[in-house]
Coordinates of C-alpha atoms in Angstrom, one line a residue:
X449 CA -29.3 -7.9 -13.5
X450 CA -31.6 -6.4 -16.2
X451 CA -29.5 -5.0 -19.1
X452 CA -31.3 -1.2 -18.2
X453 CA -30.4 -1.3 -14.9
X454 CA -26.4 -2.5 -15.6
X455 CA -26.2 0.9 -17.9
X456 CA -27.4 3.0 -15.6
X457 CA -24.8 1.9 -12.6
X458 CA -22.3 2.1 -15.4
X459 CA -23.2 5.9 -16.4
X460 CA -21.1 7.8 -13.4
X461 CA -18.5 5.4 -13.4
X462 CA -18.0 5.7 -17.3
X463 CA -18.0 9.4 -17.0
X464 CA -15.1 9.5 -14.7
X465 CA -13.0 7.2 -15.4
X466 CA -13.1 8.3 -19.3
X467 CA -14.9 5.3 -20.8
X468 CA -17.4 5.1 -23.6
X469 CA -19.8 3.0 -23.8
X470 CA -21.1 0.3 -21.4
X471 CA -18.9 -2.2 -19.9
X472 CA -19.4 -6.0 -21.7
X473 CA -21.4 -8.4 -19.9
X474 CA -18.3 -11.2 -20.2
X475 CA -16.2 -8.4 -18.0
X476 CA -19.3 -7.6 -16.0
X477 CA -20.0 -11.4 -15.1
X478 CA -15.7 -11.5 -14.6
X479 CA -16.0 -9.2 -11.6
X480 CA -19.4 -10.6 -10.4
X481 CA -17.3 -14.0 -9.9
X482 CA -14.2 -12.8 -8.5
X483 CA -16.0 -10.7 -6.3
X484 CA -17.6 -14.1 -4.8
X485 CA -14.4 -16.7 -5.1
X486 CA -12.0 -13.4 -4.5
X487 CA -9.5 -15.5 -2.0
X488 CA -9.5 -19.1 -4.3
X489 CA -8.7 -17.0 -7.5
X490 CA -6.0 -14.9 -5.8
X491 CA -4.3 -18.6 -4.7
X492 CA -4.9 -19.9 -8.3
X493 CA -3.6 -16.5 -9.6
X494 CA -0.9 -15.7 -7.5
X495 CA 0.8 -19.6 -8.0
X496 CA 0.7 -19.4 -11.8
X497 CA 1.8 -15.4 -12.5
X498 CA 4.2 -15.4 -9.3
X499 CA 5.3 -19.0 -7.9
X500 CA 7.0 -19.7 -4.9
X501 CA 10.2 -18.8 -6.0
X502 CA 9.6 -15.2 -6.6
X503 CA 7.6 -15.4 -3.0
X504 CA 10.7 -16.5 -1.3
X505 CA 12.9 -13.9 -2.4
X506 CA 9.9 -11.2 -1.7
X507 CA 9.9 -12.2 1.6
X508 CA 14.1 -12.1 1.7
X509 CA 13.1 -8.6 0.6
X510 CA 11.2 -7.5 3.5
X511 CA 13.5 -9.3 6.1
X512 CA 16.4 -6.8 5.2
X513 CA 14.0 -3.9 4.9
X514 CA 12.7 -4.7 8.3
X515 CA 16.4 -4.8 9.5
X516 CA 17.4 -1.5 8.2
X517 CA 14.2 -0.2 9.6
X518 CA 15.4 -1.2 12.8
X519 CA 18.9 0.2 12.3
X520 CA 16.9 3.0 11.4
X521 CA 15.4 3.5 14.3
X522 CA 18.6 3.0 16.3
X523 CA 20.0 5.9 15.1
X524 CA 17.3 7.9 15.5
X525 CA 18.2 11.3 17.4
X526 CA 15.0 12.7 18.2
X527 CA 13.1 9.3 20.3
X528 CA 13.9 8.4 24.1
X529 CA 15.1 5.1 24.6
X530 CA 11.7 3.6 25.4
X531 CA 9.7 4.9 22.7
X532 CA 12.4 3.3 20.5
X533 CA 12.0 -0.1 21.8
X534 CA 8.1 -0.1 21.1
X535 CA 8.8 0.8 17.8
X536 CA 10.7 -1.7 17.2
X537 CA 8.9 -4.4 19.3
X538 CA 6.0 -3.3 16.3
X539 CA 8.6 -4.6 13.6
X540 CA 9.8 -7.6 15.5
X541 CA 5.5 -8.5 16.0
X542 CA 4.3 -7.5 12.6
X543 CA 2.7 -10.1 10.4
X544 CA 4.1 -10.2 6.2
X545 CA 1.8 -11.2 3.9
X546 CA 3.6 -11.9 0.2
X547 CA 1.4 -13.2 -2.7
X548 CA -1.2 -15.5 -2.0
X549 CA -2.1 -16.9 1.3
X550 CA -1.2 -20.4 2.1
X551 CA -4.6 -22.0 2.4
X552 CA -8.0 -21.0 1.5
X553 CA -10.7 -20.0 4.3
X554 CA -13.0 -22.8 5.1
X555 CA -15.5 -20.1 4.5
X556 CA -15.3 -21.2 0.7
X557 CA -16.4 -25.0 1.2
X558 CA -20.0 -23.2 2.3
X559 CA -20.1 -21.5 -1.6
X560 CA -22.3 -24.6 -3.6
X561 CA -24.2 -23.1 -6.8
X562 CA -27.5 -24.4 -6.8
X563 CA -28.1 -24.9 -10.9
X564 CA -31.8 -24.7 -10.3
X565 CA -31.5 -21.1 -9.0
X566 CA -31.0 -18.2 -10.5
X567 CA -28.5 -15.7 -10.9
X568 CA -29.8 -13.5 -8.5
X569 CA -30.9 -16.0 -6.2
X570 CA -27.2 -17.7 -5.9
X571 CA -25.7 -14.9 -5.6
X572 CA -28.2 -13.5 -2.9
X573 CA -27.9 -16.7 -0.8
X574 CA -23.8 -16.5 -0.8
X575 CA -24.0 -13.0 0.5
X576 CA -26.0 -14.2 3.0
X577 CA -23.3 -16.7 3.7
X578 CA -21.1 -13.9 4.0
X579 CA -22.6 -12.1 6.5
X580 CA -23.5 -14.7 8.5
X581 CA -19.6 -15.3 8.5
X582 CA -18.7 -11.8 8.9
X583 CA -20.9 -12.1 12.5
X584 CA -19.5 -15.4 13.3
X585 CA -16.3 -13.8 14.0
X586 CA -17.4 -12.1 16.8
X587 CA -17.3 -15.5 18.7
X588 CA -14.0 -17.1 17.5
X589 CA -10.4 -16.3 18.4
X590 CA -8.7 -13.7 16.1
X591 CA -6.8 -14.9 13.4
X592 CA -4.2 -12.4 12.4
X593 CA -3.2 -15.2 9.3
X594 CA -6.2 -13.8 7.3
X595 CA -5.8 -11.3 4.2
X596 CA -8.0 -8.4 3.5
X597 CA -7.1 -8.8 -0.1
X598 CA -6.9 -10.9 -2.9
X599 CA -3.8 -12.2 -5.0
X600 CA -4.9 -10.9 -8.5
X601 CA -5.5 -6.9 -7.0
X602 CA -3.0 -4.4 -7.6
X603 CA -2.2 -3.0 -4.3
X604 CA -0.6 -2.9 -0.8
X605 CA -1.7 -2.7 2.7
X606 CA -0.6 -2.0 6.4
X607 CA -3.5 -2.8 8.5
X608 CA -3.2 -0.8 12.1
X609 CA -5.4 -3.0 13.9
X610 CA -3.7 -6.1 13.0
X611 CA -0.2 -5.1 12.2
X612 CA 0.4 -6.6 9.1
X613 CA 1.6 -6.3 5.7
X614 CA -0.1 -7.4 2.5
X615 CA 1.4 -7.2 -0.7
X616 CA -0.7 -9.4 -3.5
X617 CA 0.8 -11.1 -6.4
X618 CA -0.5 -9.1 -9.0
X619 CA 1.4 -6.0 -7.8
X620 CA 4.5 -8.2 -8.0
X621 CA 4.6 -8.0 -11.3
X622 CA 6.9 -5.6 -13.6
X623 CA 7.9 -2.5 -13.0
X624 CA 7.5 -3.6 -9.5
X625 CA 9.2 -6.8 -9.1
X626 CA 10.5 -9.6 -11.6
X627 CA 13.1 -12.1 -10.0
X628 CA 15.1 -11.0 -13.8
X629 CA 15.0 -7.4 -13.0
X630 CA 18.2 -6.2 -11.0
X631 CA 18.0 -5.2 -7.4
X632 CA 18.3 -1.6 -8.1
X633 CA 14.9 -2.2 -10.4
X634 CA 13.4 -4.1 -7.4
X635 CA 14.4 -2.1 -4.7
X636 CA 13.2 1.4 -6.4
X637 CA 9.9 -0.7 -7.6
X638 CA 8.7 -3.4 -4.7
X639 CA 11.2 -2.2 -2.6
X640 CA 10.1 1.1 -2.4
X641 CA 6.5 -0.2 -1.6
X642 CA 7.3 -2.4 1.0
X643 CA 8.8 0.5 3.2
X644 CA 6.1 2.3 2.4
X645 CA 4.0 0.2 3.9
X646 CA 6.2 -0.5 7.3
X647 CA 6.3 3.0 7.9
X648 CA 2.4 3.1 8.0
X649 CA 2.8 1.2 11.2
X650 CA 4.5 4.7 12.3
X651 CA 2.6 7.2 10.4
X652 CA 0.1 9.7 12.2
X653 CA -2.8 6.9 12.0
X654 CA -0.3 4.0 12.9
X655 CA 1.2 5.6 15.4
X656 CA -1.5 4.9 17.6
X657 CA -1.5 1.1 17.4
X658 CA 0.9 -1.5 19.4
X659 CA 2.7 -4.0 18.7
X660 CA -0.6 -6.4 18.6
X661 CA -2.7 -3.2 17.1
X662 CA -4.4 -2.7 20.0
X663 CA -5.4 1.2 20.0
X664 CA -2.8 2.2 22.9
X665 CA 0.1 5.0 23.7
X666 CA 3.3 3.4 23.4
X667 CA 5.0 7.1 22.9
X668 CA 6.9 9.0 25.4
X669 CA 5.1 12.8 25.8
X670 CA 8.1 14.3 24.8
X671 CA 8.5 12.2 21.8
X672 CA 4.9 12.4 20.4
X673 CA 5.0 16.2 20.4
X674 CA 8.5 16.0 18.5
X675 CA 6.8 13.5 15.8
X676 CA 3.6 16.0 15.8
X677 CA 6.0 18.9 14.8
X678 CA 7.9 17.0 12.3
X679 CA 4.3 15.9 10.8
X680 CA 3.1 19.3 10.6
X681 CA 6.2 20.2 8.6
X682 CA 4.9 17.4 6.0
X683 CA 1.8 18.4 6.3
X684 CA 3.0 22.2 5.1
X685 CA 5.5 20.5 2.7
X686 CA 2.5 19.5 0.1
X687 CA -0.5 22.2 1.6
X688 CA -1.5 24.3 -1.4
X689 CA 0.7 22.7 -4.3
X690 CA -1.6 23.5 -8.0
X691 CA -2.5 20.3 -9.3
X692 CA -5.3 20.2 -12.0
X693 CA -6.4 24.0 -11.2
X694 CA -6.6 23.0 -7.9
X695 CA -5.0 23.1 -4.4
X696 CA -3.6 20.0 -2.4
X697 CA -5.1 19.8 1.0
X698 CA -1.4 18.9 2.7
X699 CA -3.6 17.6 5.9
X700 CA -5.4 15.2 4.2
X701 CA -2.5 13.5 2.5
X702 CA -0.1 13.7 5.0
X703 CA 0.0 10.1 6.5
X704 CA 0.9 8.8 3.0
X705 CA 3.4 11.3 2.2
X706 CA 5.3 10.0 6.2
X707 CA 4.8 6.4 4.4
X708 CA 6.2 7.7 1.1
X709 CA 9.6 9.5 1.9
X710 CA 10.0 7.0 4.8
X711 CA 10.3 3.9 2.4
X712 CA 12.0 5.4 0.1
X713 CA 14.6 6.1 2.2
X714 CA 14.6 2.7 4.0
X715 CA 14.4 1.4 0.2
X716 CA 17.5 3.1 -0.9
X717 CA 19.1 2.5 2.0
X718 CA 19.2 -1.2 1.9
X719 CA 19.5 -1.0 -2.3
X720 CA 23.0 0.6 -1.4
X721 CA 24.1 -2.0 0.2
X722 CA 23.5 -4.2 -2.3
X723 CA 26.4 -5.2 -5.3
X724 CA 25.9 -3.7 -8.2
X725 CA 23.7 -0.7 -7.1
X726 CA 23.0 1.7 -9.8
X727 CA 21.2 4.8 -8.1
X728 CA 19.9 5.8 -11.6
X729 CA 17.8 2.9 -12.0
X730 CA 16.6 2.8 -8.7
X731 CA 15.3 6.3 -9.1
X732 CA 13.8 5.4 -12.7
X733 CA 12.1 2.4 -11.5
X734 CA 10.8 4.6 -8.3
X735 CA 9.0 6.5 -11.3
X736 CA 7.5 4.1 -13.2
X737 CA 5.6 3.0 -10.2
X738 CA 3.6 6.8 -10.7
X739 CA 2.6 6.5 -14.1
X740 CA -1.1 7.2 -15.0
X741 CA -3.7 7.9 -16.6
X742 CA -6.9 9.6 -15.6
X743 CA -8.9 11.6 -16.3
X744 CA -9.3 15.4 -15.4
X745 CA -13.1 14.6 -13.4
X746 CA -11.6 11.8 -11.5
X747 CA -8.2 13.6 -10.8
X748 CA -10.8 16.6 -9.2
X749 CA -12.9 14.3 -7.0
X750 CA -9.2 12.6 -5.8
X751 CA -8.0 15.4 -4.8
X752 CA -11.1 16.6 -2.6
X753 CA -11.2 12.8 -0.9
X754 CA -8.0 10.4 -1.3
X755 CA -5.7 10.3 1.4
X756 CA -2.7 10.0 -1.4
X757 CA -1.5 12.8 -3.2
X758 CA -1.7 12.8 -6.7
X759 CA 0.8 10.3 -8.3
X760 CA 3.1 12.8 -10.3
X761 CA 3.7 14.5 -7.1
X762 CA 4.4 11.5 -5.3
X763 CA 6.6 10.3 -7.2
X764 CA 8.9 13.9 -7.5
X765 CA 8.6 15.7 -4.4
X766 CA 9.2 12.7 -2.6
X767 CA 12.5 12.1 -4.5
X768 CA 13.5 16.0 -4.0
X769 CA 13.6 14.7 -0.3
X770 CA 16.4 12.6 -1.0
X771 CA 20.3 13.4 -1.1
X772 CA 21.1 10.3 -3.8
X773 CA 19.1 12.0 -6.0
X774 CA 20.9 15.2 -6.5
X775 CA 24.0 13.4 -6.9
X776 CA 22.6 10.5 -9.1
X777 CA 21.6 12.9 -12.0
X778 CA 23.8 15.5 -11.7
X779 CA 21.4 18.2 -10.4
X780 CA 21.9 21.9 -9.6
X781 CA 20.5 24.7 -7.6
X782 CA 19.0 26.3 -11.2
X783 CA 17.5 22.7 -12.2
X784 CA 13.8 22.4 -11.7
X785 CA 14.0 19.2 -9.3
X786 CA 16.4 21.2 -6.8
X787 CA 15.3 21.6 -3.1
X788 CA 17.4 23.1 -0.7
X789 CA 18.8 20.7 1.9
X790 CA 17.4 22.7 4.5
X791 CA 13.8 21.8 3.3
X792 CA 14.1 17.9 2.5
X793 CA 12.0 15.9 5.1
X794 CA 12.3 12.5 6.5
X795 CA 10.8 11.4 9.8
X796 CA 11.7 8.0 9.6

């Protein structure tokens, strides 16, 4: 790409993400490549900066979060009996992802640079090679094993369609997770995440998938007008909050916010039954996971179009929802942070 043309695309991105002046080539050329070779990087990322180690006990992690999930769910007093055992047939059939996947797609040994091309002309032929792929797939047997993100990204997933979970390497770094920080760190960081993402599998969008995330109604009628109700009171719980001189659309955010206090409550749950547990830390590290910063034009156009509500929100209204909290620092009914019993939430 032309050096014109590369500040041009950079102009509305620079502008709302608060940066001057035009991104370096070096970085620009960075992100061209990992953009290409995004699953062998992840591998090559996610064994140096995580290891196998830390990827064992991750996945130790999600067992037991899993388990109290299910415990969860046994003690749950508004589902029948069957709608409970579908929910937890999704836990028992959904796929965990941790790190870096295992082997790299054979999709990779079709990538050869030609050194007597050009830039443009490489990179048009392997996106050819990508789409070609892509339309292969239609004609080979699903393969639930693949990731739909790489091992240096800073996220998390639940895909519906697939029931799995994905958590890359690079988000399993500190404050997150660190095998040297203490449970109550990990559980209130990583922890925290992984519930989150389990309870997408039972959030209004999940909610609609099986076990095999087939689009299909594993609820009882009675029981998917009871979760309709309690997801209307999330939905009012956030609808209208000021944020940045503007309002938060409660409807828009609200299948996060079910994912949000679900996991943290799972999260605590199972960092409670832990030795050691320090509710304090857990509930600092739970915060560190919201810092930010952004600036004012990209905090308006989030509000109008992400699905999440805006991190400083996320990370205290979903606490209020918690009865630990109040008792872990002490708070009363004139502190700030205090919210009556009666209007805590959890649907999970």
């Amino acid at each position: 790409m032309d050096e014109p043309s590369r500040q041009i695309i950079s102009q509305y991105r620079n502008e709302l993400l608060g940066i001057n002046g035009v991104e370096k080539r070096e970085k620009y050329a960075c992100r061209l490549t990992t953009s290409l070779f995004s699953e062998p990087i992840g591998i090559y990322y996610g064994k140096k900066y995580f290891g196998e180690d830390a990827k064992k006990n991750v996945h130790g992690m999600v067992k037991k979060i899993i388990n109290t999930y299910k415990k969860r769910l046994m003690k749950n007093e508004w589902l029948s009996e069957d709608t409970r055992k579908n929910a937890i047939l999704k836990l028992d059939k959904m796929v965990v992802k941790v790190g870096y996947p295992e082997k790299i797609d054979p999709l990779y040994d079709r990538f050869i640079i030609n050194n007597e091309e050009t830039l443009y002309e490489n990179v048009r032929r392997l996106r050819g090679i990508e789409v070609q792929n892509m339309f292969e797939q239609y004609h080979r047997p699903f393969d639930r094993s693949k990731w739909n993100m790489s091992g240096y990204e800073v996220n998390a997933s639940y895909n519906p369609s697939t029931n799995d979970i994905t958590f890359p390497a690079a988000i399993l770094q500190r404050p997150f997770y660190d095998l040297k920080q203490t449970v109550s760190q990990n559980y209130g960081g990583i922890g925290s995440v992984i519930a989150h993402e389990i309870s997408h599998a039972f959030d209004n969008n999940g909610a609609n998938f099986d076990e095999l995330g087939n689009m299909k109604n594993w609820w009882t009628q009675r029981d998917y007008k009871r979760f309709q109700s309690l997801t209307q009171k999330m939905i009012d719980q956030f609808d209208g909050i000021s944020y940045m001189g503007r309002k938060v659309n409660g409807a828009l955010v609200v299948n996060e916010n079910i994912a949000d206090v679900g996991g943290l409550a799972c999260a605590l749950e199972v960092a409670k039954s832990e030795p050691n547990f320090n509710c304090k830390v857990f509930f600092v590290n739970w915060a560190l996971n919201w810092r930010i910063k952004s600036t004012k034009q990209i905090n308006e156009m989030l509000l109008s179009v992400d699905v999440h509500s805006p991190a400083p929100l996320r990370c205290n209204i979903i606490a209020q929802d918690m009865d630990d909290l109040y008792k872990a620092f002490d708070i009363k009914k004139t502190d700030g942070m205090w919210l009556d019993k009666t209007q805590r939430l959890n649907i999970w």
